Short mmCIF file of N, CA and C in Angstrom, two decimals:
data_model
loop_
_atom_site.label_atom_id
_atom_site.label_comp_id
_atom_site.label_asym_id
_atom_site.label_seq_id
_atom_site.Cartn_x
_atom_site.Cartn_y
_atom_site.Cartn_z
N MET Q 631 33.78 20.26 18.67
CA MET Q 631 32.91 19.17 18.24
C MET Q 631 31.69 19.78 17.56
N ASN Q 632 31.36 19.22 16.45
CA ASN Q 632 30.22 19.70 15.65
C ASN Q 632 28.92 19.25 16.33
N PRO Q 633 27.95 20.19 16.59
CA PRO Q 633 26.70 19.78 17.25
C PRO Q 633 25.85 18.84 16.40
N ASP Q 634 26.10 18.78 15.11
CA ASP Q 634 25.32 17.88 14.25
C ASP Q 634 25.92 16.48 14.16
N SER Q 635 27.07 16.26 14.84
CA SER Q 635 27.72 14.96 14.71
C SER Q 635 26.92 13.82 15.35
N HIS Q 636 26.04 14.11 16.29
CA HIS Q 636 25.24 13.07 16.92
C HIS Q 636 23.86 12.95 16.30
N HIS Q 637 23.63 13.70 15.24
CA HIS Q 637 22.31 13.69 14.60
C HIS Q 637 21.90 12.30 14.13
N PRO Q 638 22.73 11.52 13.45
CA PRO Q 638 22.33 10.17 13.05
C PRO Q 638 22.00 9.29 14.25
N LYS Q 639 22.70 9.45 15.34
CA LYS Q 639 22.41 8.67 16.55
C LYS Q 639 21.03 9.02 17.08
N LYS Q 640 20.71 10.32 17.10
CA LYS Q 640 19.38 10.72 17.55
C LYS Q 640 18.29 10.19 16.65
N LEU Q 641 18.55 10.22 15.34
CA LEU Q 641 17.56 9.68 14.42
C LEU Q 641 17.33 8.19 14.65
N TRP Q 642 18.44 7.45 14.87
CA TRP Q 642 18.27 6.03 15.09
C TRP Q 642 17.57 5.76 16.43
N LEU Q 643 17.86 6.58 17.44
CA LEU Q 643 17.16 6.42 18.72
C LEU Q 643 15.66 6.65 18.54
N TYR Q 644 15.29 7.69 17.80
CA TYR Q 644 13.87 7.96 17.54
C TYR Q 644 13.27 6.82 16.71
N GLY Q 645 14.02 6.32 15.75
CA GLY Q 645 13.53 5.19 14.94
C GLY Q 645 13.32 3.95 15.76
N THR Q 646 14.26 3.68 16.69
CA THR Q 646 14.13 2.54 17.57
C THR Q 646 12.91 2.63 18.45
N VAL Q 647 12.64 3.83 18.95
CA VAL Q 647 11.47 4.07 19.79
C VAL Q 647 10.20 3.84 18.96
N ILE Q 648 10.19 4.33 17.74
CA ILE Q 648 9.02 4.14 16.86
C ILE Q 648 8.78 2.65 16.59
N ILE Q 649 9.85 1.93 16.30
CA ILE Q 649 9.71 0.47 16.05
C ILE Q 649 9.17 -0.22 17.30
N ALA Q 650 9.77 0.08 18.46
CA ALA Q 650 9.35 -0.56 19.71
C ALA Q 650 7.88 -0.24 20.02
N VAL Q 651 7.48 0.99 19.86
CA VAL Q 651 6.10 1.38 20.15
C VAL Q 651 5.15 0.68 19.20
N ALA Q 652 5.50 0.62 17.91
CA ALA Q 652 4.64 -0.04 16.94
C ALA Q 652 4.46 -1.52 17.29
N LEU Q 653 5.55 -2.20 17.63
CA LEU Q 653 5.46 -3.64 17.94
C LEU Q 653 4.73 -3.89 19.27
N ILE Q 654 4.96 -3.05 20.23
CA ILE Q 654 4.28 -3.21 21.53
C ILE Q 654 2.78 -2.95 21.36
N MET Q 655 2.41 -1.91 20.60
CA MET Q 655 0.99 -1.64 20.35
C MET Q 655 0.36 -2.81 19.62
N ARG Q 656 1.08 -3.40 18.68
CA ARG Q 656 0.53 -4.53 17.92
C ARG Q 656 0.35 -5.71 18.84
N LEU Q 657 1.33 -5.97 19.74
CA LEU Q 657 1.23 -7.06 20.68
C LEU Q 657 0.03 -6.89 21.60
N LEU Q 658 -0.14 -5.69 22.12
CA LEU Q 658 -1.25 -5.42 23.05
C LEU Q 658 -2.62 -5.47 22.37
N SER Q 659 -2.65 -5.27 21.07
CA SER Q 659 -3.95 -5.26 20.39
C SER Q 659 -4.36 -6.61 19.82
N LEU Q 660 -3.50 -7.61 19.90
CA LEU Q 660 -3.80 -8.90 19.25
C LEU Q 660 -5.11 -9.53 19.70
N GLY Q 661 -5.44 -9.45 20.96
CA GLY Q 661 -6.62 -10.09 21.47
C GLY Q 661 -7.81 -9.18 21.71
N THR Q 662 -7.73 -7.94 21.26
CA THR Q 662 -8.76 -6.96 21.60
C THR Q 662 -9.95 -6.92 20.65
N TYR Q 663 -9.89 -7.65 19.58
CA TYR Q 663 -11.00 -7.67 18.62
C TYR Q 663 -11.15 -9.06 18.07
N PRO Q 664 -12.37 -9.41 17.64
CA PRO Q 664 -12.62 -10.79 17.16
C PRO Q 664 -11.94 -11.06 15.84
N LEU Q 665 -11.86 -12.35 15.48
CA LEU Q 665 -11.33 -12.72 14.16
C LEU Q 665 -12.21 -12.02 13.11
N MET Q 666 -11.61 -11.35 12.17
CA MET Q 666 -12.32 -10.38 11.36
C MET Q 666 -12.95 -10.91 10.06
N ASP Q 667 -12.25 -11.69 9.33
CA ASP Q 667 -12.80 -12.11 8.03
C ASP Q 667 -12.83 -13.63 7.94
N THR Q 668 -13.30 -14.10 6.81
CA THR Q 668 -13.48 -15.55 6.67
C THR Q 668 -12.14 -16.29 6.70
N SER Q 669 -11.08 -15.69 6.20
CA SER Q 669 -9.78 -16.36 6.23
C SER Q 669 -9.27 -16.53 7.64
N GLU Q 670 -9.36 -15.46 8.44
CA GLU Q 670 -8.91 -15.54 9.83
C GLU Q 670 -9.71 -16.61 10.57
N ALA Q 671 -11.01 -16.60 10.40
CA ALA Q 671 -11.88 -17.55 11.08
C ALA Q 671 -11.58 -18.98 10.61
N ARG Q 672 -11.36 -19.15 9.31
CA ARG Q 672 -11.07 -20.49 8.76
C ARG Q 672 -9.78 -21.05 9.36
N TYR Q 673 -8.74 -20.25 9.37
CA TYR Q 673 -7.45 -20.74 9.90
C TYR Q 673 -7.53 -20.92 11.42
N GLY Q 674 -8.25 -20.05 12.09
CA GLY Q 674 -8.45 -20.25 13.53
C GLY Q 674 -9.17 -21.54 13.82
N GLU Q 675 -10.19 -21.87 13.03
CA GLU Q 675 -10.92 -23.13 13.21
C GLU Q 675 -10.05 -24.32 12.89
N MET Q 676 -9.23 -24.23 11.85
CA MET Q 676 -8.32 -25.32 11.51
C MET Q 676 -7.37 -25.59 12.68
N VAL Q 677 -6.87 -24.55 13.30
CA VAL Q 677 -5.97 -24.72 14.44
C VAL Q 677 -6.71 -25.30 15.61
N ARG Q 678 -7.92 -24.83 15.87
CA ARG Q 678 -8.72 -25.34 16.96
C ARG Q 678 -8.98 -26.84 16.79
N LEU Q 679 -9.30 -27.23 15.54
CA LEU Q 679 -9.53 -28.66 15.26
C LEU Q 679 -8.25 -29.47 15.48
N MET Q 680 -7.11 -28.92 15.12
CA MET Q 680 -5.84 -29.63 15.33
C MET Q 680 -5.62 -29.87 16.83
N VAL Q 681 -5.87 -28.85 17.62
CA VAL Q 681 -5.67 -28.97 19.06
C VAL Q 681 -6.71 -29.93 19.66
N GLU Q 682 -7.96 -29.80 19.22
CA GLU Q 682 -9.05 -30.65 19.76
C GLU Q 682 -8.83 -32.12 19.43
N THR Q 683 -8.49 -32.41 18.17
CA THR Q 683 -8.35 -33.81 17.77
C THR Q 683 -6.99 -34.38 18.09
N ASN Q 684 -6.02 -33.50 18.41
CA ASN Q 684 -4.64 -33.89 18.70
C ASN Q 684 -4.00 -34.57 17.49
N ASP Q 685 -4.47 -34.23 16.30
CA ASP Q 685 -3.88 -34.72 15.05
C ASP Q 685 -3.00 -33.63 14.49
N TRP Q 686 -1.70 -33.74 14.71
CA TRP Q 686 -0.74 -32.72 14.31
C TRP Q 686 -0.15 -33.01 12.92
N ILE Q 687 -0.67 -34.04 12.26
CA ILE Q 687 -0.18 -34.38 10.92
C ILE Q 687 -1.02 -33.76 9.84
N THR Q 688 -2.32 -33.88 9.96
CA THR Q 688 -3.24 -33.45 8.92
C THR Q 688 -4.04 -32.24 9.39
N PRO Q 689 -3.90 -31.10 8.73
CA PRO Q 689 -4.79 -29.98 9.07
C PRO Q 689 -6.18 -30.25 8.48
N TYR Q 690 -7.20 -29.94 9.24
CA TYR Q 690 -8.58 -30.18 8.78
C TYR Q 690 -9.33 -28.87 8.63
N PHE Q 691 -10.05 -28.74 7.51
CA PHE Q 691 -10.92 -27.62 7.26
C PHE Q 691 -12.19 -27.75 8.10
N ASP Q 692 -12.65 -28.96 8.24
CA ASP Q 692 -13.79 -29.34 9.06
C ASP Q 692 -13.54 -30.78 9.48
N TYR Q 693 -14.32 -31.30 10.38
CA TYR Q 693 -14.14 -32.70 10.79
C TYR Q 693 -14.13 -33.61 9.53
N ASP Q 694 -13.13 -34.41 9.41
CA ASP Q 694 -12.98 -35.39 8.31
C ASP Q 694 -12.83 -34.72 6.94
N VAL Q 695 -12.53 -33.41 6.87
CA VAL Q 695 -12.28 -32.73 5.61
C VAL Q 695 -10.87 -32.15 5.67
N PRO Q 696 -9.89 -32.90 5.16
CA PRO Q 696 -8.50 -32.41 5.25
C PRO Q 696 -8.28 -31.17 4.39
N PHE Q 697 -7.32 -30.36 4.80
CA PHE Q 697 -6.94 -29.15 4.08
C PHE Q 697 -5.49 -29.28 3.67
N TRP Q 698 -5.27 -29.44 2.40
CA TRP Q 698 -3.92 -29.60 1.87
C TRP Q 698 -3.44 -28.40 1.10
N GLY Q 699 -4.12 -27.26 1.26
CA GLY Q 699 -3.83 -26.06 0.46
C GLY Q 699 -2.52 -25.37 0.80
N LYS Q 700 -2.05 -25.51 2.02
CA LYS Q 700 -0.83 -24.83 2.43
C LYS Q 700 0.00 -25.75 3.33
N PRO Q 701 1.31 -25.49 3.37
CA PRO Q 701 2.13 -26.25 4.30
C PRO Q 701 1.69 -26.00 5.75
N PRO Q 702 1.81 -26.99 6.62
CA PRO Q 702 1.22 -26.88 7.95
C PRO Q 702 2.08 -26.15 9.00
N LEU Q 703 3.25 -25.63 8.66
CA LEU Q 703 4.12 -25.03 9.67
C LEU Q 703 3.43 -23.94 10.46
N PHE Q 704 2.77 -23.04 9.78
CA PHE Q 704 2.10 -21.94 10.46
C PHE Q 704 0.94 -22.45 11.30
N ILE Q 705 0.26 -23.46 10.84
CA ILE Q 705 -0.83 -24.05 11.63
C ILE Q 705 -0.25 -24.69 12.89
N TRP Q 706 0.89 -25.35 12.78
CA TRP Q 706 1.55 -25.93 13.95
C TRP Q 706 1.93 -24.85 14.96
N MET Q 707 2.49 -23.74 14.44
CA MET Q 707 2.85 -22.64 15.32
C MET Q 707 1.63 -22.11 16.08
N SER Q 708 0.55 -21.97 15.36
CA SER Q 708 -0.70 -21.48 16.00
C SER Q 708 -1.23 -22.49 16.98
N ALA Q 709 -1.12 -23.78 16.68
CA ALA Q 709 -1.61 -24.82 17.61
C ALA Q 709 -0.77 -24.79 18.90
N ILE Q 710 0.50 -24.59 18.79
CA ILE Q 710 1.35 -24.47 19.99
C ILE Q 710 0.92 -23.25 20.79
N SER Q 711 0.65 -22.14 20.12
CA SER Q 711 0.16 -20.94 20.75
C SER Q 711 -1.18 -21.20 21.49
N PHE Q 712 -2.07 -21.95 20.85
CA PHE Q 712 -3.36 -22.31 21.47
C PHE Q 712 -3.10 -23.14 22.72
N LYS Q 713 -2.16 -24.08 22.65
CA LYS Q 713 -1.86 -24.91 23.80
C LYS Q 713 -1.30 -24.07 24.96
N LEU Q 714 -0.47 -23.07 24.63
CA LEU Q 714 0.14 -22.25 25.68
C LEU Q 714 -0.80 -21.19 26.27
N PHE Q 715 -1.62 -20.56 25.40
CA PHE Q 715 -2.41 -19.41 25.82
C PHE Q 715 -3.90 -19.63 25.79
N GLY Q 716 -4.35 -20.82 25.41
CA GLY Q 716 -5.77 -21.10 25.31
C GLY Q 716 -6.29 -20.74 23.92
N ILE Q 717 -7.54 -21.13 23.67
CA ILE Q 717 -8.13 -20.87 22.35
C ILE Q 717 -8.77 -19.50 22.38
N ASN Q 718 -8.07 -18.51 21.82
CA ASN Q 718 -8.54 -17.14 21.80
C ASN Q 718 -7.88 -16.39 20.66
N GLU Q 719 -8.30 -15.16 20.45
CA GLU Q 719 -7.79 -14.34 19.35
C GLU Q 719 -6.32 -14.04 19.50
N PHE Q 720 -5.88 -13.75 20.73
CA PHE Q 720 -4.47 -13.44 20.96
C PHE Q 720 -3.60 -14.62 20.52
N ALA Q 721 -3.96 -15.82 20.96
CA ALA Q 721 -3.18 -17.00 20.63
C ALA Q 721 -3.19 -17.28 19.13
N ALA Q 722 -4.32 -16.98 18.47
CA ALA Q 722 -4.42 -17.21 17.03
C ALA Q 722 -3.52 -16.24 16.26
N ARG Q 723 -3.34 -15.04 16.78
CA ARG Q 723 -2.56 -14.01 16.04
C ARG Q 723 -1.10 -13.93 16.44
N LEU Q 724 -0.74 -14.47 17.60
CA LEU Q 724 0.64 -14.36 18.08
C LEU Q 724 1.70 -14.88 17.09
N PRO Q 725 1.46 -16.03 16.45
CA PRO Q 725 2.50 -16.52 15.50
C PRO Q 725 2.74 -15.53 14.35
N SER Q 726 1.72 -14.81 13.93
CA SER Q 726 1.93 -13.81 12.87
C SER Q 726 2.85 -12.71 13.36
N LEU Q 727 2.66 -12.27 14.58
CA LEU Q 727 3.54 -11.23 15.12
C LEU Q 727 4.98 -11.73 15.26
N LEU Q 728 5.12 -12.95 15.74
CA LEU Q 728 6.46 -13.54 15.87
C LEU Q 728 7.14 -13.70 14.50
N ALA Q 729 6.36 -14.11 13.50
CA ALA Q 729 6.91 -14.22 12.15
C ALA Q 729 7.29 -12.83 11.61
N SER Q 730 6.53 -11.83 11.95
CA SER Q 730 6.84 -10.46 11.52
C SER Q 730 8.13 -9.96 12.16
N ILE Q 731 8.30 -10.26 13.44
CA ILE Q 731 9.53 -9.88 14.10
C ILE Q 731 10.71 -10.60 13.46
N GLY Q 732 10.53 -11.87 13.11
CA GLY Q 732 11.57 -12.61 12.39
C GLY Q 732 11.87 -11.98 11.05
N THR Q 733 10.83 -11.51 10.37
CA THR Q 733 11.01 -10.82 9.08
C THR Q 733 11.82 -9.55 9.26
N LEU Q 734 11.52 -8.79 10.33
CA LEU Q 734 12.31 -7.58 10.59
C LEU Q 734 13.76 -7.91 10.85
N TRP Q 735 14.01 -8.93 11.64
CA TRP Q 735 15.39 -9.34 11.93
C TRP Q 735 16.12 -9.73 10.65
N LEU Q 736 15.45 -10.56 9.82
CA LEU Q 736 16.06 -10.99 8.58
C LEU Q 736 16.32 -9.84 7.62
N THR Q 737 15.38 -8.90 7.54
CA THR Q 737 15.54 -7.72 6.71
C THR Q 737 16.75 -6.90 7.19
N TRP Q 738 16.85 -6.74 8.49
CA TRP Q 738 17.98 -5.98 9.03
C TRP Q 738 19.31 -6.68 8.73
N LYS Q 739 19.35 -8.01 8.97
CA LYS Q 739 20.60 -8.73 8.73
C LYS Q 739 21.01 -8.70 7.24
N LEU Q 740 20.07 -8.96 6.35
CA LEU Q 740 20.39 -8.99 4.94
C LEU Q 740 20.79 -7.62 4.40
N THR Q 741 20.03 -6.59 4.81
CA THR Q 741 20.35 -5.24 4.34
C THR Q 741 21.69 -4.77 4.92
N SER Q 742 21.91 -5.06 6.19
CA SER Q 742 23.20 -4.66 6.81
C SER Q 742 24.35 -5.39 6.15
N PHE Q 743 24.17 -6.64 5.80
CA PHE Q 743 25.22 -7.43 5.15
C PHE Q 743 25.50 -6.92 3.74
N GLN Q 744 24.44 -6.64 2.98
CA GLN Q 744 24.61 -6.23 1.59
C GLN Q 744 25.02 -4.75 1.48
N LEU Q 745 24.50 -3.91 2.34
CA LEU Q 745 24.79 -2.46 2.24
C LEU Q 745 25.59 -2.00 3.45
N ASN Q 746 24.87 -1.57 4.50
CA ASN Q 746 25.52 -1.17 5.73
C ASN Q 746 24.50 -1.11 6.87
N GLN Q 747 24.97 -0.86 8.08
CA GLN Q 747 24.10 -0.84 9.24
C GLN Q 747 23.00 0.21 9.13
N GLN Q 748 23.37 1.40 8.65
CA GLN Q 748 22.36 2.46 8.53
C GLN Q 748 21.23 2.08 7.58
N ALA Q 749 21.60 1.43 6.47
CA ALA Q 749 20.57 0.98 5.52
C ALA Q 749 19.68 -0.08 6.15
N GLY Q 750 20.26 -0.97 6.93
CA GLY Q 750 19.48 -1.99 7.62
C GLY Q 750 18.52 -1.38 8.63
N LYS Q 751 18.99 -0.40 9.37
CA LYS Q 751 18.11 0.28 10.33
C LYS Q 751 16.99 1.01 9.65
N LEU Q 752 17.29 1.67 8.55
CA LEU Q 752 16.28 2.40 7.80
C LEU Q 752 15.27 1.42 7.19
N ALA Q 753 15.75 0.31 6.71
CA ALA Q 753 14.85 -0.69 6.11
C ALA Q 753 13.83 -1.21 7.10
N ILE Q 754 14.27 -1.55 8.31
CA ILE Q 754 13.30 -2.08 9.28
C ILE Q 754 12.40 -0.99 9.82
N LEU Q 755 12.89 0.26 9.86
CA LEU Q 755 12.00 1.38 10.28
C LEU Q 755 10.88 1.55 9.25
N ILE Q 756 11.24 1.54 7.99
CA ILE Q 756 10.22 1.68 6.92
C ILE Q 756 9.25 0.52 6.93
N LEU Q 757 9.79 -0.70 7.07
CA LEU Q 757 8.92 -1.89 7.06
C LEU Q 757 7.98 -1.88 8.26
N THR Q 758 8.50 -1.56 9.43
CA THR Q 758 7.68 -1.58 10.63
C THR Q 758 6.56 -0.57 10.58
N THR Q 759 6.78 0.55 9.97
CA THR Q 759 5.76 1.59 9.93
C THR Q 759 4.87 1.52 8.68
N SER Q 760 5.03 0.49 7.90
CA SER Q 760 4.15 0.33 6.73
C SER Q 760 2.82 -0.25 7.17
N ALA Q 761 1.75 0.30 6.65
CA ALA Q 761 0.40 -0.09 7.06
C ALA Q 761 0.14 -1.58 6.83
N MET Q 762 0.47 -2.08 5.65
CA MET Q 762 0.20 -3.50 5.36
C MET Q 762 0.98 -4.43 6.27
N PHE Q 763 2.22 -4.07 6.56
CA PHE Q 763 3.02 -4.89 7.48
C PHE Q 763 2.37 -4.95 8.83
N LEU Q 764 1.95 -3.80 9.35
CA LEU Q 764 1.31 -3.77 10.65
C LEU Q 764 -0.01 -4.57 10.68
N VAL Q 765 -0.76 -4.47 9.62
CA VAL Q 765 -2.01 -5.26 9.56
C VAL Q 765 -1.72 -6.74 9.55
N LEU Q 766 -0.81 -7.16 8.68
CA LEU Q 766 -0.51 -8.58 8.54
C LEU Q 766 0.24 -9.15 9.74
N SER Q 767 0.92 -8.32 10.51
CA SER Q 767 1.64 -8.81 11.67
C SER Q 767 0.70 -9.17 12.81
N GLY Q 768 -0.57 -8.83 12.67
CA GLY Q 768 -1.52 -9.18 13.69
C GLY Q 768 -2.73 -9.88 13.14
N ARG Q 769 -2.54 -10.67 12.12
CA ARG Q 769 -3.66 -11.34 11.45
C ARG Q 769 -3.45 -12.85 11.56
N ALA Q 770 -4.46 -13.53 12.00
CA ALA Q 770 -4.39 -14.99 12.05
C ALA Q 770 -4.45 -15.51 10.64
N ALA Q 771 -3.40 -16.18 10.22
CA ALA Q 771 -3.31 -16.68 8.85
C ALA Q 771 -2.53 -17.99 8.85
N GLY Q 772 -2.71 -18.69 7.79
CA GLY Q 772 -1.98 -19.93 7.62
C GLY Q 772 -1.12 -19.89 6.42
#
């Protein structure tokens, strides 16, 4: 038996560990710092208003100022998170992390379907360790 025959398996094991560590670190850091910029604060406030007013149809930028700039699905996801975990930074950012995990799954499925399993694994490893992906996976956004 060739000693290098298990090399791809070792690489995938290391890659899996890297992906898991990156996602766990991102999950644990979601509530450790305040909402950072005006966009995060704006979307957090829109979600807070939705939960406070119990109006799940119209997102509001401020009381009686509707916000029609984006579809409300992400705001609804954040509002559900607020209902489950309270109004805090973790709850505001959790839907972004869940959407990022969905993006990783979709990337893996599409790449594996179009190319092969190894390409799918490599694609999600590269995506998970990309700086912008990690930043956006923990950002409250709408």
